[in-house]
Amino acid sequence: MKAIRVNKFGGPEVLQLEDVPDLTAGPGQVVVEVRAIGVNPVDTYIRAGLHAVKPQLPYTPGSDAAGVVESIGEQVKRVNRGDSVYVAGTVSGAYAQQCVCNEWQVHRLPPHVTYEQGAALGIPYATAYRALFQKGQGKAGETVLVHGATGGVGTAAVQLARAAGLTVIGTGGTEKGRKNVAQQGAHHALDHYAADYTDQIVELTDGAGVNVILEMLANVNLAKDLGLLAKFGRVVVIGNRGKIEIDPRAAMTRDLSILGMTLFNTSDEDRASIHAALVAGLENGTLKPVVGKEMPLAEAAHAHEAVLEPGAFGKIVLIP
Ligand code: NAP
């Protein structure tokens, strides 16, 4: 089979399409014939050797995919050969025609959900769910600011929050992106490059501020966020690419919580709960992943450049 292999850490050019042996499932594992692969920003940090997670070289990148169960190992009970599944984490790497997963890393894909959509679920939807509910404690009746709502995590957060009865304010950097943010269920879609967008948020909440912020670029926004939160508000730092100066007094005087999160730290119990909720949301139609761009697997290097460019629109997916 064909797989993208990384033989040394470096720029996108280190992603090479190679022929590798077919995979087999060990006990408690499944082999998935991959139909679509989700490209996440974290894949680029790991490839560059800049992430805390440093796989042993050579390796096949990627954690998210969707496809058909090709074979199952001993003791596997939850899925059978021929089942359509989405993959949230793998043993062997997702950028390939096949991947090996532990049984708990695959989840049933309802028939009306495409493989391309399935590839958009793993990291983005699990992150959005964990940030909004498990960390941010978002509740019906509250207002959430999805600060960076146009990309993979943001789109998921908007759909999850809207379905759960929150008032949703989402931001995006392009007209096309903001239009989609509104279509995905945001009550208000604002431009995070506009000089007055924070004033608009204050106005939209009648001066009260928002209860939860899901922050995609904390090094740019965290100081502003502290000024936008209501008393007892929570900001969840999901994305960050640098340093920022904040005034902790803002957090002190209004009992604000600044919460960090990394999906890798999720406990088994919380992870199972997240995917039970995501499968239910797919089944009842409230969760509909948006695929913005499809590219052949051979163009993985190009996808790694695209996922870091501004002007996000849903998910970038590779087709093997
Ligand atoms: P993505 O699809 O590339 O989307 C990036 C988002 O950031 C877009 O909505 C983009 O909006 C927005 N953005 C750009 N400039 C912004 C600004 N000044 N203010 C607010 N938002 C801004 O990436 P993703 O998959 O959604 O991931 C988002 C971030 O979270 C990445 O940094 C990723 O590494 C991180 N992440 C962390 C975890 C974790 O476990 N902590 C998990 C998943 C992702 P425009 O392009 O429209 O300007």
PDB file of N, CA and C in Angstrom, residues 209-284:
ATOM      1  N   GLY A 209     -20.975  40.903  28.602  1.00  0.00           N
ATOM      2  CA  GLY A 209     -19.851  40.039  28.237  1.00  0.00           C
ATOM      3  C   GLY A 209     -20.308  38.611  27.980  1.00  0.00           C
ATOM      4  N   VAL A 210     -19.398  37.809  27.453  1.00  0.00           N
ATOM      5  CA  VAL A 210     -19.732  36.417  27.128  1.00  0.00           C
ATOM      6  C   VAL A 210     -19.327  35.506  28.292  1.00  0.00           C
ATOM      7  N   ASN A 211     -19.958  34.345  28.378  1.00  0.00           N
ATOM      8  CA  ASN A 211     -19.673  33.421  29.490  1.00  0.00           C
ATOM      9  C   ASN A 211     -18.476  32.519  29.213  1.00  0.00           C
ATOM     10  N   VAL A 212     -18.356  32.136  27.938  1.00  0.00           N
ATOM     11  CA  VAL A 212     -17.270  31.217  27.566  1.00  0.00           C
ATOM     12  C   VAL A 212     -16.601  31.740  26.295  1.00  0.00           C
ATOM     13  N   ILE A 213     -15.272  31.649  26.244  1.00  0.00           N
ATOM     14  CA  ILE A 213     -14.555  31.929  24.990  1.00  0.00           C
ATOM     15  C   ILE A 213     -13.731  30.698  24.626  1.00  0.00           C
ATOM     16  N   LEU A 214     -13.885  30.236  23.386  1.00  0.00           N
ATOM     17  CA  LEU A 214     -13.019  29.170  22.862  1.00  0.00           C
ATOM     18  C   LEU A 214     -11.992  29.871  21.982  1.00  0.00           C
ATOM     19  N   GLU A 215     -10.742  29.867  22.422  1.00  0.00           N
ATOM     20  CA  GLU A 215      -9.714  30.735  21.825  1.00  0.00           C
ATOM     21  C   GLU A 215      -8.767  29.937  20.918  1.00  0.00           C
ATOM     22  N   MET A 216      -8.749  30.306  19.619  1.00  0.00           N
ATOM     23  CA  MET A 216      -7.902  29.597  18.644  1.00  0.00           C
ATOM     24  C   MET A 216      -6.529  30.246  18.476  1.00  0.00           C
ATOM     25  N   LEU A 217      -6.360  31.491  18.933  1.00  0.00           N
ATOM     26  CA  LEU A 217      -5.076  32.182  18.746  1.00  0.00           C
ATOM     27  C   LEU A 217      -4.800  33.067  19.970  1.00  0.00           C
ATOM     28  N   ALA A 218      -4.472  32.397  21.071  1.00  0.00           N
ATOM     29  CA  ALA A 218      -4.369  33.075  22.362  1.00  0.00           C
ATOM     30  C   ALA A 218      -3.267  34.131  22.393  1.00  0.00           C
ATOM     31  N   ASN A 219      -2.173  33.907  21.665  1.00  0.00           N
ATOM     32  CA  ASN A 219      -1.080  34.887  21.708  1.00  0.00           C
ATOM     33  C   ASN A 219      -1.490  36.228  21.113  1.00  0.00           C
ATOM     34  N   VAL A 220      -2.553  36.242  20.316  1.00  0.00           N
ATOM     35  CA  VAL A 220      -3.076  37.502  19.766  1.00  0.00           C
ATOM     36  C   VAL A 220      -4.227  38.018  20.634  1.00  0.00           C
ATOM     37  N   ASN A 221      -5.037  37.122  21.174  1.00  0.00           N
ATOM     38  CA  ASN A 221      -6.333  37.543  21.724  1.00  0.00           C
ATOM     39  C   ASN A 221      -6.523  37.461  23.241  1.00  0.00           C
ATOM     40  N   LEU A 222      -5.643  36.793  23.973  1.00  0.00           N
ATOM     41  CA  LEU A 222      -5.971  36.499  25.378  1.00  0.00           C
ATOM     42  C   LEU A 222      -6.223  37.760  26.217  1.00  0.00           C
ATOM     43  N   ALA A 223      -5.442  38.807  25.977  1.00  0.00           N
ATOM     44  CA  ALA A 223      -5.640  40.049  26.752  1.00  0.00           C
ATOM     45  C   ALA A 223      -7.022  40.631  26.468  1.00  0.00           C
ATOM     46  N   LYS A 224      -7.411  40.643  25.185  1.00  0.00           N
ATOM     47  CA  LYS A 224      -8.744  41.133  24.782  1.00  0.00           C
ATOM     48  C   LYS A 224      -9.831  40.269  25.410  1.00  0.00           C
ATOM     49  N   ASP A 225      -9.606  38.947  25.397  1.00  0.00           N
ATOM     50  CA  ASP A 225     -10.614  38.001  25.905  1.00  0.00           C
ATOM     51  C   ASP A 225     -10.990  38.324  27.349  1.00  0.00           C
ATOM     52  N   LEU A 226      -9.978  38.662  28.157  1.00  0.00           N
ATOM     53  CA  LEU A 226     -10.253  38.925  29.576  1.00  0.00           C
ATOM     54  C   LEU A 226     -11.195  40.122  29.723  1.00  0.00           C
ATOM     55  N   GLY A 227     -11.139  41.042  28.767  1.00  0.00           N
ATOM     56  CA  GLY A 227     -12.044  42.196  28.794  1.00  0.00           C
ATOM     57  C   GLY A 227     -13.431  41.875  28.259  1.00  0.00           C
ATOM     58  N   LEU A 228     -13.563  40.747  27.571  1.00  0.00           N
ATOM     59  CA  LEU A 228     -14.852  40.416  26.940  1.00  0.00           C
ATOM     60  C   LEU A 228     -15.689  39.445  27.767  1.00  0.00           C
ATOM     61  N   LEU A 229     -15.092  38.884  28.828  1.00  0.00           N
ATOM     62  CA  LEU A 229     -15.802  37.862  29.611  1.00  0.00           C
ATOM     63  C   LEU A 229     -16.693  38.480  30.681  1.00  0.00           C
ATOM     64  N   ALA A 230     -17.833  37.848  30.895  1.00  0.00           N
ATOM     65  CA  ALA A 230     -18.731  38.218  31.993  1.00  0.00           C
ATOM     66  C   ALA A 230     -18.124  37.718  33.308  1.00  0.00           C
ATOM     67  N   LYS A 231     -18.656  38.182  34.422  1.00  0.00           N
ATOM     68  CA  LYS A 231     -18.239  37.679  35.735  1.00  0.00           C
ATOM     69  C   LYS A 231     -18.346  36.152  35.754  1.00  0.00           C
ATOM     70  N   PHE A 232     -17.376  35.487  36.335  1.00  0.00           N
ATOM     71  CA  PHE A 232     -17.294  34.016  36.379  1.00  0.00           C
ATOM     72  C   PHE A 232     -17.084  33.383  34.996  1.00  0.00           C
ATOM     73  N   GLY A 233     -16.670  34.182  34.016  1.00  0.00           N
ATOM     74  CA  GLY A 233     -16.464  33.673  32.646  1.00  0.00           C
ATOM     75  C   GLY A 233     -15.244  32.768  32.560  1.00  0.00           C
ATOM     76  N   ARG A 234     -15.230  31.949  31.503  1.00  0.00           N
ATOM     77  CA  ARG A 234     -14.139  30.983  31.293  1.00  0.00           C
ATOM     78  C   ARG A 234     -13.592  31.137  29.880  1.00  0.00           C
ATOM     79  N   VAL A 235     -12.279  31.255  29.755  1.00  0.00           N
ATOM     80  CA  VAL A 235     -11.673  31.216  28.425  1.00  0.00           C
ATOM     81  C   VAL A 235     -10.850  29.932  28.327  1.00  0.00           C
ATOM     82  N   VAL A 236     -11.076  29.186  27.254  1.00  0.00           N
ATOM     83  CA  VAL A 236     -10.332  27.950  27.050  1.00  0.00           C
ATOM     84  C   VAL A 236      -9.305  28.187  25.930  1.00  0.00           C
ATOM     85  N   VAL A 237      -8.034  28.059  26.289  1.00  0.00           N
ATOM     86  CA  VAL A 237      -6.953  28.245  25.312  1.00  0.00           C
ATOM     87  C   VAL A 237      -6.806  26.947  24.522  1.00  0.00           C
ATOM     88  N   ILE A 238      -7.237  27.020  23.246  1.00  0.00           N
ATOM     89  CA  ILE A 238      -7.134  25.844  22.367  1.00  0.00           C
ATOM     90  C   ILE A 238      -5.911  25.983  21.467  1.00  0.00           C
ATOM     91  N   GLY A 239      -5.764  27.159  20.852  1.00  0.00           N
ATOM     92  CA  GLY A 239      -4.632  27.384  19.942  1.00  0.00           C
ATOM     93  C   GLY A 239      -3.771  28.538  20.421  1.00  0.00           C
ATOM     94  N   ASN A 240      -2.470  28.417  20.228  1.00  0.00           N
ATOM     95  CA  ASN A 240      -1.527  29.469  20.646  1.00  0.00           C
ATOM     96  C   ASN A 240      -0.247  29.340  19.822  1.00  0.00           C
ATOM     97  N   ARG A 241       0.238  30.477  19.307  1.00  0.00           N
ATOM     98  CA  ARG A 241       1.469  30.413  18.501  1.00  0.00           C
ATOM     99  C   ARG A 241       2.459  31.503  18.908  1.00  0.00           C
ATOM    100  N   GLY A 242       2.589  31.754  20.214  1.00  0.00           N
ATOM    101  CA  GLY A 242       3.550  32.772  20.648  1.00  0.00           C
ATOM    102  C   GLY A 242       3.236  33.251  22.044  1.00  0.00           C
ATOM    103  N   LYS A 243       3.811  34.418  22.420  1.00  0.00           N
ATOM    104  CA  LYS A 243       3.632  34.936  23.778  1.00  0.00           C
ATOM    105  C   LYS A 243       2.741  36.170  23.764  1.00  0.00           C
ATOM    106  N   ILE A 244       2.180  36.507  24.932  1.00  0.00           N
ATOM    107  CA  ILE A 244       1.322  37.684  25.051  1.00  0.00           C
ATOM    108  C   ILE A 244       1.396  38.201  26.482  1.00  0.00           C
ATOM    109  N   GLU A 245       1.218  39.509  26.627  1.00  0.00           N
ATOM    110  CA  GLU A 245       1.173  40.102  27.970  1.00  0.00           C
ATOM    111  C   GLU A 245      -0.295  40.279  28.373  1.00  0.00           C
ATOM    112  N   ILE A 246      -0.650  39.834  29.561  1.00  0.00           N
ATOM    113  CA  ILE A 246      -2.026  40.022  30.048  1.00  0.00           C
ATOM    114  C   ILE A 246      -1.985  40.727  31.398  1.00  0.00           C
ATOM    115  N   ASP A 247      -3.142  41.311  31.776  1.00  0.00           N
ATOM    116  CA  ASP A 247      -3.259  41.913  33.100  1.00  0.00           C
ATOM    117  C   ASP A 247      -4.089  40.964  33.975  1.00  0.00           C
ATOM    118  N   PRO A 248      -3.450  40.210  34.870  1.00  0.00           N
ATOM    119  CA  PRO A 248      -4.193  39.224  35.681  1.00  0.00           C
ATOM    120  C   PRO A 248      -5.275  39.862  36.549  1.00  0.00           C
ATOM    121  N   ARG A 249      -5.188  41.187  36.759  1.00  0.00           N
ATOM    122  CA  ARG A 249      -6.209  41.871  37.567  1.00  0.00           C
ATOM    123  C   ARG A 249      -7.609  41.662  36.980  1.00  0.00           C
ATOM    124  N   ALA A 250      -7.680  41.638  35.641  1.00  0.00           N
ATOM    125  CA  ALA A 250      -8.987  41.447  34.991  1.00  0.00           C
ATOM    126  C   ALA A 250      -9.580  40.107  35.424  1.00  0.00           C
ATOM    127  N   ALA A 251      -8.735  39.085  35.510  1.00  0.00           N
ATOM    128  CA  ALA A 251      -9.205  37.751  35.932  1.00  0.00           C
ATOM    129  C   ALA A 251      -9.586  37.771  37.404  1.00  0.00           C
ATOM    130  N   MET A 252      -8.793  38.505  38.188  1.00  0.00           N
ATOM    131  CA  MET A 252      -9.024  38.556  39.639  1.00  0.00           C
ATOM    132  C   MET A 252     -10.348  39.236  39.978  1.00  0.00           C
ATOM    133  N   THR A 253     -10.576  40.395  39.377  1.00  0.00           N
ATOM    134  CA  THR A 253     -11.734  41.199  39.806  1.00  0.00           C
ATOM    135  C   THR A 253     -13.072  40.600  39.376  1.00  0.00           C
ATOM    136  N   ARG A 254     -13.049  39.752  38.322  1.00  0.00           N
ATOM    137  CA  ARG A 254     -14.337  39.187  37.873  1.00  0.00           C
ATOM    138  C   ARG A 254     -14.365  37.659  37.991  1.00  0.00           C
ATOM    139  N   ASP A 255     -13.486  37.101  38.790  1.00  0.00           N
ATOM    140  CA  ASP A 255     -13.469  35.640  39.000  1.00  0.00           C
ATOM    141  C   ASP A 255     -13.421  34.869  37.685  1.00  0.00           C
ATOM    142  N   LEU A 256     -12.526  35.297  36.790  1.00  0.00           N
ATOM    143  CA  LEU A 256     -12.431  34.616  35.493  1.00  0.00           C
ATOM    144  C   LEU A 256     -11.509  33.408  35.592  1.00  0.00           C
ATOM    145  N   SER A 257     -11.748  32.436  34.745  1.00  0.00           N
ATOM    146  CA  SER A 257     -10.864  31.261  34.687  1.00  0.00           C
ATOM    147  C   SER A 257     -10.196  31.191  33.321  1.00  0.00           C
ATOM    148  N   ILE A 258      -8.885  31.055  33.330  1.00  0.00           N
ATOM    149  CA  ILE A 258      -8.143  30.818  32.084  1.00  0.00           C
ATOM    150  C   ILE A 258      -7.762  29.339  32.091  1.00  0.00           C
ATOM    151  N   LEU A 259      -8.329  28.596  31.145  1.00  0.00           N
ATOM    152  CA  LEU A 259      -8.158  27.140  31.144  1.00  0.00           C
ATOM    153  C   LEU A 259      -7.363  26.706  29.919  1.00  0.00           C
ATOM    154  N   GLY A 260      -6.290  25.983  30.128  1.00  0.00           N
ATOM    155  CA  GLY A 260      -5.554  25.414  28.998  1.00  0.00           C
ATOM    156  C   GLY A 260      -6.087  24.028  28.704  1.00  0.00           C
ATOM    157  N   MET A 261      -5.876  23.575  27.480  1.00  0.00           N
ATOM    158  CA  MET A 261      -6.233  22.177  27.187  1.00  0.00           C
ATOM    159  C   MET A 261      -5.386  21.622  26.047  1.00  0.00           C
ATOM    160  N   THR A 262      -5.083  20.354  26.157  1.00  0.00           N
ATOM    161  CA  THR A 262      -4.483  19.595  25.063  1.00  0.00           C
ATOM    162  C   THR A 262      -5.254  18.293  24.978  1.00  0.00           C
ATOM    163  N   LEU A 263      -5.758  18.021  23.806  1.00  0.00           N
ATOM    164  CA  LEU A 263      -6.612  16.841  23.638  1.00  0.00           C
ATOM    165  C   LEU A 263      -5.914  15.557  24.088  1.00  0.00           C
ATOM    166  N   PHE A 264      -4.579  15.514  23.895  1.00  0.00           N
ATOM    167  CA  PHE A 264      -3.818  14.308  24.274  1.00  0.00           C
ATOM    168  C   PHE A 264      -3.967  13.986  25.775  1.00  0.00           C
ATOM    169  N   ASN A 265      -4.302  14.993  26.588  1.00  0.00           N
ATOM    170  CA  ASN A 265      -4.416  14.765  28.041  1.00  0.00           C
ATOM    171  C   ASN A 265      -5.777  14.193  28.467  1.00  0.00           C
ATOM    172  N   THR A 266      -6.703  14.024  27.530  1.00  0.00           N
ATOM    173  CA  THR A 266      -8.052  13.561  27.868  1.00  0.00           C
ATOM    174  C   THR A 266      -8.010  12.139  28.441  1.00  0.00           C
ATOM    175  N   SER A 267      -8.754  11.923  29.526  1.00  0.00           N
ATOM    176  CA  SER A 267      -8.789  10.582  30.127  1.00  0.00           C
ATOM    177  C   SER A 267      -9.618   9.642  29.240  1.00  0.00           C
ATOM    178  N   ASP A 268      -9.442   8.339  29.446  1.00  0.00           N
ATOM    179  CA  ASP A 268     -10.204   7.358  28.660  1.00  0.00           C
ATOM    180  C   ASP A 268     -11.707   7.578  28.841  1.00  0.00           C
ATOM    181  N   GLU A 269     -12.096   7.850  30.069  1.00  0.00           N
ATOM    182  CA  GLU A 269     -13.526   8.021  30.376  1.00  0.00           C
ATOM    183  C   GLU A 269     -14.093   9.251  29.655  1.00  0.00           C
ATOM    184  N   ASP A 270     -13.369  10.370  29.729  1.00  0.00           N
ATOM    185  CA  ASP A 270     -13.826  11.590  29.055  1.00  0.00           C
ATOM    186  C   ASP A 270     -13.858  11.394  27.544  1.00  0.00           C
ATOM    187  N   ARG A 271     -12.858  10.657  27.021  1.00  0.00           N
ATOM    188  CA  ARG A 271     -12.803  10.444  25.572  1.00  0.00           C
ATOM    189  C   ARG A 271     -14.003   9.628  25.104  1.00  0.00           C
ATOM    190  N   ALA A 272     -14.329   8.602  25.868  1.00  0.00           N
ATOM    191  CA  ALA A 272     -15.481   7.761  25.501  1.00  0.00           C
ATOM    192  C   ALA A 272     -16.756   8.597  25.511  1.00  0.00           C
ATOM    193  N   SER A 273     -16.867   9.482  26.499  1.00  0.00           N
ATOM    194  CA  SER A 273     -18.042  10.341  26.600  1.00  0.00           C
ATOM    195  C   SER A 273     -18.118  11.298  25.399  1.00  0.00           C
ATOM    196  N   ILE A 274     -16.981  11.859  25.021  1.00  0.00           N
ATOM    197  CA  ILE A 274     -16.933  12.781  23.869  1.00  0.00           C
ATOM    198  C   ILE A 274     -17.445  12.075  22.608  1.00  0.00           C
ATOM    199  N   HIS A 275     -16.918  10.877  22.338  1.00  0.00           N
ATOM    200  CA  HIS A 275     -17.289  10.224  21.073  1.00  0.00           C
ATOM    201  C   HIS A 275     -18.718   9.691  21.104  1.00  0.00           C
ATOM    202  N   ALA A 276     -19.216   9.328  22.273  1.00  0.00           N
ATOM    203  CA  ALA A 276     -20.636   8.953  22.361  1.00  0.00           C
ATOM    204  C   ALA A 276     -21.499  10.159  21.965  1.00  0.00           C
ATOM    205  N   ALA A 277     -21.122  11.336  22.434  1.00  0.00           N
ATOM    206  CA  ALA A 277     -21.882  12.552  22.103  1.00  0.00           C
ATOM    207  C   ALA A 277     -21.741  12.902  20.620  1.00  0.00           C
ATOM    208  N   LEU A 278     -20.541  12.739  20.074  1.00  0.00           N
ATOM    209  CA  LEU A 278     -20.331  13.082  18.658  1.00  0.00           C
ATOM    210  C   LEU A 278     -21.128  12.144  17.745  1.00  0.00           C
ATOM    211  N   VAL A 279     -21.103  10.846  18.050  1.00  0.00           N
ATOM    212  CA  VAL A 279     -21.864   9.899  17.217  1.00  0.00           C
ATOM    213  C   VAL A 279     -23.358  10.233  17.298  1.00  0.00           C
ATOM    214  N   ALA A 280     -23.838  10.570  18.489  1.00  0.00           N
ATOM    215  CA  ALA A 280     -25.256  10.943  18.640  1.00  0.00           C
ATOM    216  C   ALA A 280     -25.567  12.196  17.814  1.00  0.00           C
ATOM    217  N   GLY A 281     -24.667  13.163  17.833  1.00  0.00           N
ATOM    218  CA  GLY A 281     -24.866  14.403  17.067  1.00  0.00           C
ATOM    219  C   GLY A 281     -24.850  14.171  15.562  1.00  0.00           C
ATOM    220  N   LEU A 282     -24.027  13.209  15.122  1.00  0.00           N
ATOM    221  CA  LEU A 282     -24.020  12.852  13.689  1.00  0.00           C
ATOM    222  C   LEU A 282     -25.334  12.176  13.333  1.00  0.00           C
ATOM    223  N   GLU A 283     -25.777  11.279  14.231  1.00  0.00           N
ATOM    224  CA  GLU A 283     -27.011  10.534  13.960  1.00  0.00           C
ATOM    225  C   GLU A 283     -28.224  11.462  13.899  1.00  0.00           C
ATOM    226  N   ASN A 284     -28.289  12.425  14.814  1.00  0.00           N
ATOM    227  CA  ASN A 284     -29.485  13.281  14.815  1.00  0.00           C
ATOM    228  C   ASN A 284     -29.342  14.496  13.900  1.00  0.00           C
TER     229      ASN A 284
END
